[in-house]
Amino acid sequence: MTSISTTRSPVAAAARTRVADRIEATAGHTDAAVRGRVALRTADAAVTYAELWERVQKAAVELSALGVGAGDIVGLRLPSGPGAVVAMLASWQVGATFLPMDATAPDEYRDRLLSRSGARAVIEVAGPRALGAAGASTGPVTGCREERGAYAIYTSGSTGTPKGVLVGHEALADHATAIGDLLDLRPTDTVLQFAGLGFDVAQEEIWPTLAAGGTVAFLDSGDRALSPAELAHQTRGLGVSVLQLPTAYWRLVCAQMQGAEDSGLSFAGVRTVVIGGEGAGTKDVHVHRSGPLGHCVLVNGYGPTETVVTCTAFVLRADEPVPATTGLSIGGPVGERRLYVLDADQRPVAPGSPGELWVGGSPLADGYLDDPVRTAERFRPDPFSPVAGARMYRTGDLVLRHRDGTVEFLGRLDNQVKVRGYRIELDEVDRHLTGTRGVTAAAAVTVDDGTGTGGRTLAAAVSVIAGGPTAEQIREDLRGRLPLHLVPGLIRVCDVLPLTTSGKIDRRAVAAVLAEQRADTAPEAAEPRADGLRPGTDTEAACGSAELMLLVELVRTLLRAPDFGPDDDFLARGGDSLVALRVSGAMRERGWRLRPSDLLTAADARAAAARVVPC
């Protein structure tokens, strides 16, 4: 049988109690010590469960006064922090569904999501405001049970427009219980809220923790581009015991902090590390084992937004041998989910044969927001389940199920890709590229990011009209209207794009051309000088200071942009948070301290170098 299901008994009714009700029960517990547990923690403050619920009730009254009630959508334009948790819970209290959005995305993009979702109100740092005709809500502040869902998350869409995934309260409750069991979450645990709110992993960091009576900790700023040393410092200060990181960032932390314990930097208080967002290998695990996180339980998670974040997981304890494979398994089902590996006719394939992964059981998302056609395409009746009306979700992922029941991820069956944890439909990137004035055709692909870890970076080839925009102008246009993860780091302007025999753009040929260009533009290897610079360059004359010379040379190497200069914008030339972290680590190795956020926010390399200080 190809389905994989848990052997536990069905979820008990108590475990399906809504997350908000579990939080309210802790906040109103008869034992003052339970009410006084810390629910939310920052570097400067702590909010108890009782205080949290008081804030939620007040915020719910404000939302109700704006006319927000059962079935409405409430957008969140808030940075990660206690205020965002209060806003989400307040939305539930009036029966509304919250729509979290990336705080760093351009206003134009977030406005588009608010419009597409039909949001009734939006909660911003200044407070809530109505988006439609305001009026007093007829529903009570508490007790509303006619909700549309718990939350909606927009992901990249194959039609070129984002699609909203709607997750119900029961599905979220089931998942909170499942993650609590998987990670053995206890009231004494503190989980770091690391992911941006527009990313569904944030929901997994927050709700299972609060449902278990634990503490959610927040970084002291919205900056997710923390150097590994800064992460270790904040993790220790906040008392974090469970850490969830994107795979690419986890690799960087492990690689850059080899031997860091000797300098006093450690993750001694962390007992579990969860990774996910893209594939990991056993080679990565060996690096992990020899670094400051090597003592932790390692959980490799997998799951589309439609399966309510993590639906499968592989758990590896520190005393267990590293699997004798190349890729790291994505494990078995989390909670009451069922996994099926099926062929093109939706028939189970034999163990050891590749097939498409379908996910059934509980929990699954309700479907796509106001899109029954797309919902019917991806969510199908489950013919393998004994439960009447059961559904299964078609992931589009090619996997291999081993005889021990674990699953290995092999790749995608369509134009969807994962880049540094973000799910991206290449068709959507194409649409935004061709929506740029002067661009006549475009094809987005992924290419090796050059780190040697198997990571990928987004790239694109475009054709333009005579006198059309340059690659940098196209990238600047995209940066003004899209989240950074949808902006290709490498763009090549071509006279004509390669075509297949049927006349369609040949993405494989485009990928080959871009990969070749990336390899050709890599600065030639040379023996570095003692200060880290390559000999025979013009950097010294152009820069004038040792820190700027080093910064420019590092960016040239890591971005594979040999013409990058002191007055160039790092982001405009294709830089991103992961490259900024690598630059920061390399600077530190040579005796200079540069925060990744300094490089990301500076107007040019010269301005970034002005923020460099000796270690």
mmCIF file of N, CA and C in Angstrom, residues 252-327:
data_model
loop_
_atom_site.group_PDB
_atom_site.id
_atom_site.type_symbol
_atom_site.label_atom_id
_atom_site.label_comp_id
_atom_site.label_asym_id
_atom_site.label_seq_id
_atom_site.Cartn_x
_atom_site.Cartn_y
_atom_site.Cartn_z
ATOM 1 N N LEU A 252 24.104 28.352 6.138
ATOM 2 C CA LEU A 252 25.043 29.447 6.349
ATOM 3 C C LEU A 252 25.465 29.526 7.815
ATOM 4 N N VAL A 253 24.505 29.389 8.726
ATOM 5 C CA VAL A 253 24.810 29.418 10.155
ATOM 6 C C VAL A 253 25.793 28.307 10.497
ATOM 7 N N CYS A 254 25.526 27.109 10.008
ATOM 8 C CA CYS A 254 26.402 25.974 10.306
ATOM 9 C C CYS A 254 27.807 26.173 9.743
ATOM 10 N N ALA A 255 27.879 26.699 8.515
ATOM 11 C CA ALA A 255 29.181 26.861 7.861
ATOM 12 C C ALA A 255 29.996 27.988 8.493
ATOM 13 N N GLN A 256 29.341 29.099 8.799
ATOM 14 C CA GLN A 256 30.074 30.266 9.293
ATOM 15 C C GLN A 256 30.431 30.174 10.767
ATOM 16 N N MET A 257 29.771 29.281 11.503
ATOM 17 C CA MET A 257 30.020 29.238 12.947
ATOM 18 C C MET A 257 30.775 27.989 13.385
ATOM 19 N N GLN A 258 31.499 27.384 12.467
ATOM 20 C CA GLN A 258 32.356 26.266 12.850
ATOM 21 C C GLN A 258 33.388 26.771 13.857
ATOM 22 N N GLY A 259 33.438 26.149 15.033
ATOM 23 C CA GLY A 259 34.385 26.565 16.065
ATOM 24 C C GLY A 259 33.995 27.823 16.794
ATOM 25 N N ALA A 260 32.763 28.301 16.605
ATOM 26 C CA ALA A 260 32.352 29.562 17.226
ATOM 27 C C ALA A 260 32.230 29.454 18.738
ATOM 28 N N GLU A 261 32.029 28.222 19.259
ATOM 29 C CA GLU A 261 31.905 28.070 20.708
ATOM 30 C C GLU A 261 33.137 28.595 21.426
ATOM 31 N N ASP A 262 34.277 28.521 20.755
ATOM 32 C CA ASP A 262 35.518 28.999 21.364
ATOM 33 C C ASP A 262 35.488 30.500 21.607
ATOM 34 N N SER A 263 34.657 31.212 20.832
ATOM 35 C CA SER A 263 34.585 32.669 20.987
ATOM 36 C C SER A 263 33.403 33.079 21.854
ATOM 37 N N GLY A 264 32.735 32.096 22.483
ATOM 38 C CA GLY A 264 31.622 32.411 23.365
ATOM 39 C C GLY A 264 30.275 32.465 22.670
ATOM 40 N N LEU A 265 30.237 32.228 21.356
ATOM 41 C CA LEU A 265 28.978 32.250 20.618
ATOM 42 C C LEU A 265 28.446 30.832 20.528
ATOM 43 N N SER A 266 27.260 30.620 21.050
ATOM 44 C CA SER A 266 26.716 29.268 21.024
ATOM 45 C C SER A 266 25.195 29.306 21.015
ATOM 46 N N PHE A 267 24.617 28.139 20.744
ATOM 47 C CA PHE A 267 23.177 27.939 20.806
ATOM 48 C C PHE A 267 22.884 26.892 21.884
ATOM 49 N N ALA A 268 23.557 27.023 23.015
ATOM 50 C CA ALA A 268 23.483 26.001 24.057
ATOM 51 C C ALA A 268 22.062 25.762 24.538
ATOM 52 N N GLY A 269 21.218 26.777 24.548
ATOM 53 C CA GLY A 269 19.855 26.622 25.054
ATOM 54 C C GLY A 269 18.884 26.023 24.065
ATOM 55 N N VAL A 270 19.294 25.903 22.803
ATOM 56 C CA VAL A 270 18.403 25.382 21.763
ATOM 57 C C VAL A 270 18.457 23.860 21.777
ATOM 58 N N ARG A 271 17.280 23.212 21.822
ATOM 59 C CA ARG A 271 17.239 21.749 21.838
ATOM 60 C C ARG A 271 16.777 21.162 20.521
ATOM 61 N N THR A 272 16.021 21.949 19.721
ATOM 62 C CA THR A 272 15.486 21.449 18.454
ATOM 63 C C THR A 272 15.623 22.498 17.375
ATOM 64 N N VAL A 273 16.082 22.080 16.197
ATOM 65 C CA VAL A 273 16.168 22.958 15.033
ATOM 66 C C VAL A 273 15.327 22.347 13.919
ATOM 67 N N VAL A 274 14.400 23.153 13.390
ATOM 68 C CA VAL A 274 13.548 22.723 12.287
ATOM 69 C C VAL A 274 13.991 23.459 11.035
ATOM 70 N N ILE A 275 14.220 22.732 9.952
ATOM 71 C CA ILE A 275 14.601 23.363 8.687
ATOM 72 C C ILE A 275 13.564 23.019 7.627
ATOM 73 N N GLY A 276 13.528 23.800 6.555
ATOM 74 C CA GLY A 276 12.584 23.535 5.482
ATOM 75 C C GLY A 276 12.587 24.665 4.479
ATOM 76 N N GLY A 277 11.850 24.464 3.401
ATOM 77 C CA GLY A 277 11.768 25.479 2.360
ATOM 78 C C GLY A 277 12.461 25.055 1.088
ATOM 79 N N GLU A 278 13.474 24.224 1.207
ATOM 80 C CA GLU A 278 14.159 23.652 0.055
ATOM 81 C C GLU A 278 14.908 22.411 0.506
ATOM 82 N N GLY A 279 15.365 21.624 -0.439
ATOM 83 C CA GLY A 279 15.993 20.354 -0.117
ATOM 84 C C GLY A 279 17.303 20.500 0.640
ATOM 85 N N ALA A 280 17.562 19.557 1.517
ATOM 86 C CA ALA A 280 18.838 19.490 2.240
ATOM 87 C C ALA A 280 19.467 18.132 1.960
ATOM 88 N N GLY A 281 20.778 18.063 2.150
ATOM 89 C CA GLY A 281 21.497 16.816 1.908
ATOM 90 C C GLY A 281 22.192 16.331 3.158
ATOM 91 N N THR A 282 22.616 15.089 3.135
ATOM 92 C CA THR A 282 23.320 14.546 4.296
ATOM 93 C C THR A 282 24.681 15.208 4.479
ATOM 94 N N LYS A 283 25.236 15.751 3.392
ATOM 95 C CA LYS A 283 26.472 16.524 3.525
ATOM 96 C C LYS A 283 26.248 17.725 4.429
ATOM 97 N N ASP A 284 25.084 18.356 4.283
ATOM 98 C CA ASP A 284 24.743 19.487 5.148
ATOM 99 C C ASP A 284 24.651 19.036 6.601
ATOM 100 N N VAL A 285 24.113 17.829 6.825
ATOM 101 C CA VAL A 285 23.940 17.337 8.191
ATOM 102 C C VAL A 285 25.292 17.131 8.863
ATOM 103 N N HIS A 286 26.278 16.669 8.108
ATOM 104 C CA HIS A 286 27.611 16.480 8.683
ATOM 105 C C HIS A 286 28.204 17.826 9.117
ATOM 106 N N VAL A 287 27.988 18.867 8.323
ATOM 107 C CA VAL A 287 28.450 20.206 8.714
ATOM 108 C C VAL A 287 27.697 20.658 9.958
ATOM 109 N N HIS A 288 26.402 20.415 9.982
ATOM 110 C CA HIS A 288 25.571 20.748 11.139
ATOM 111 C C HIS A 288 26.100 20.068 12.406
ATOM 112 N N ARG A 289 26.437 18.802 12.284
ATOM 113 C CA ARG A 289 26.882 18.028 13.445
ATOM 114 C C ARG A 289 28.181 18.587 14.051
ATOM 115 N N SER A 290 29.005 19.182 13.217
ATOM 116 C CA SER A 290 30.293 19.675 13.711
ATOM 117 C C SER A 290 30.223 21.141 14.135
ATOM 118 N N GLY A 291 29.053 21.744 14.086
ATOM 119 C CA GLY A 291 28.894 23.151 14.435
ATOM 120 C C GLY A 291 28.173 23.354 15.751
ATOM 121 N N PRO A 292 27.811 24.597 16.064
ATOM 122 C CA PRO A 292 27.215 24.932 17.365
ATOM 123 C C PRO A 292 25.783 24.433 17.551
ATOM 124 N N LEU A 293 25.155 23.917 16.475
ATOM 125 C CA LEU A 293 23.804 23.358 16.588
ATOM 126 C C LEU A 293 23.826 21.830 16.582
ATOM 127 N N GLY A 294 25.020 21.266 16.578
ATOM 128 C CA GLY A 294 25.160 19.824 16.439
ATOM 129 C C GLY A 294 24.530 19.014 17.555
ATOM 130 N N HIS A 295 24.311 19.627 18.707
ATOM 131 C CA HIS A 295 23.714 18.913 19.841
ATOM 132 C C HIS A 295 22.195 18.820 19.746
ATOM 133 N N CYS A 296 21.606 19.528 18.771
ATOM 134 C CA CYS A 296 20.152 19.647 18.682
ATOM 135 C C CYS A 296 19.510 18.488 17.919
ATOM 136 N N VAL A 297 18.247 18.244 18.220
ATOM 137 C CA VAL A 297 17.422 17.392 17.369
ATOM 138 C C VAL A 297 17.195 18.169 16.077
ATOM 139 N N LEU A 298 17.422 17.520 14.936
ATOM 140 C CA LEU A 298 17.243 18.174 13.639
ATOM 141 C C LEU A 298 15.970 17.628 12.991
ATOM 142 N N VAL A 299 15.075 18.537 12.593
ATOM 143 C CA VAL A 299 13.822 18.147 11.947
ATOM 144 C C VAL A 299 13.805 18.749 10.546
ATOM 145 N N ASN A 300 13.765 17.894 9.532
ATOM 146 C CA ASN A 300 13.687 18.354 8.143
ATOM 147 C C ASN A 300 12.227 18.294 7.716
ATOM 148 N N GLY A 301 11.608 19.467 7.572
ATOM 149 C CA GLY A 301 10.186 19.529 7.278
ATOM 150 C C GLY A 301 9.897 19.832 5.819
ATOM 151 N N TYR A 302 8.717 19.407 5.387
ATOM 152 C CA TYR A 302 8.253 19.660 4.022
ATOM 153 C C TYR A 302 6.760 19.931 4.080
ATOM 154 N N GLY A 303 6.286 20.859 3.235
ATOM 155 C CA GLY A 303 4.848 21.040 3.155
ATOM 156 C C GLY A 303 4.443 22.283 2.397
ATOM 157 N N PRO A 304 3.543 22.159 1.413
ATOM 158 C CA PRO A 304 2.970 23.317 0.750
ATOM 159 C C PRO A 304 2.000 24.046 1.684
ATOM 160 N N THR A 305 1.714 25.298 1.371
ATOM 161 C CA THR A 305 0.770 26.075 2.159
ATOM 162 C C THR A 305 -0.582 25.375 2.226
ATOM 163 N N GLU A 306 -0.970 24.688 1.134
ATOM 164 C CA GLU A 306 -2.274 24.029 1.073
ATOM 165 C C GLU A 306 -2.415 22.866 2.054
ATOM 166 N N THR A 307 -1.295 22.355 2.554
ATOM 167 C CA THR A 307 -1.360 21.268 3.527
ATOM 168 C C THR A 307 -1.153 21.781 4.947
ATOM 169 N N VAL A 308 -1.310 23.088 5.129
ATOM 170 C CA VAL A 308 -1.145 23.759 6.425
ATOM 171 C C VAL A 308 0.292 23.586 6.924
ATOM 172 N N VAL A 309 1.196 24.195 6.178
ATOM 173 C CA VAL A 309 2.631 24.231 6.476
ATOM 174 C C VAL A 309 3.219 22.814 6.459
ATOM 175 N N THR A 310 3.880 22.390 7.509
ATOM 176 C CA THR A 310 4.639 21.142 7.506
ATOM 177 C C THR A 310 3.717 19.931 7.540
ATOM 178 N N CYS A 311 3.740 19.136 6.468
ATOM 179 C CA CYS A 311 2.898 17.932 6.439
ATOM 180 C C CYS A 311 3.717 16.655 6.550
ATOM 181 N N THR A 312 5.031 16.718 6.299
ATOM 182 C CA THR A 312 5.904 15.566 6.524
ATOM 183 C C THR A 312 7.155 16.055 7.240
ATOM 184 N N ALA A 313 7.792 15.164 7.959
ATOM 185 C CA ALA A 313 9.012 15.549 8.671
ATOM 186 C C ALA A 313 9.899 14.342 8.907
ATOM 187 N N PHE A 314 11.197 14.590 8.824
ATOM 188 C CA PHE A 314 12.213 13.585 9.145
ATOM 189 C C PHE A 314 12.936 14.076 10.394
ATOM 190 N N VAL A 315 12.942 13.281 11.434
ATOM 191 C CA VAL A 315 13.531 13.672 12.721
ATOM 192 C C VAL A 315 14.832 12.903 12.922
ATOM 193 N N LEU A 316 15.900 13.640 13.180
ATOM 194 C CA LEU A 316 17.215 13.036 13.395
ATOM 195 C C LEU A 316 17.787 13.563 14.711
ATOM 196 N N ARG A 317 17.915 12.692 15.678
ATOM 197 C CA ARG A 317 18.469 13.083 16.969
ATOM 198 C C ARG A 317 19.998 13.103 16.903
ATOM 199 N N ALA A 318 20.580 13.844 17.811
ATOM 200 C CA ALA A 318 22.031 14.064 17.768
ATOM 201 C C ALA A 318 22.823 12.776 17.931
ATOM 202 N N ASP A 319 22.244 11.774 18.579
ATOM 203 C CA ASP A 319 22.976 10.525 18.802
ATOM 204 C C ASP A 319 22.674 9.464 17.747
ATOM 205 N N GLU A 320 21.899 9.815 16.728
ATOM 206 C CA GLU A 320 21.559 8.873 15.675
ATOM 207 C C GLU A 320 22.507 9.031 14.495
ATOM 208 N N PRO A 321 22.813 7.961 13.783
ATOM 209 C CA PRO A 321 23.732 8.074 12.641
ATOM 210 C C PRO A 321 23.105 8.861 11.495
ATOM 211 N N VAL A 322 23.939 9.570 10.764
ATOM 212 C CA VAL A 322 23.476 10.297 9.582
ATOM 213 C C VAL A 322 23.149 9.269 8.502
ATOM 214 N N PRO A 323 22.001 9.394 7.854
ATOM 215 C CA PRO A 323 21.636 8.413 6.824
ATOM 216 C C PRO A 323 22.696 8.302 5.735
ATOM 217 N N ALA A 324 22.856 7.097 5.207
ATOM 218 C CA ALA A 324 23.861 6.849 4.159
ATOM 219 C C ALA A 324 23.262 7.132 2.783
ATOM 220 N N THR A 325 22.727 8.333 2.612
ATOM 221 C CA THR A 325 22.136 8.760 1.347
ATOM 222 C C THR A 325 22.716 10.116 0.977
ATOM 223 N N THR A 326 22.413 10.563 -0.219
ATOM 224 C CA THR A 326 22.869 11.898 -0.633
ATOM 225 C C THR A 326 21.882 12.968 -0.190
ATOM 226 N N GLY A 327 20.610 12.768 -0.533
ATOM 227 C CA GLY A 327 19.576 13.701 -0.119
ATOM 228 C C GLY A 327 19.027 13.322 1.242
#
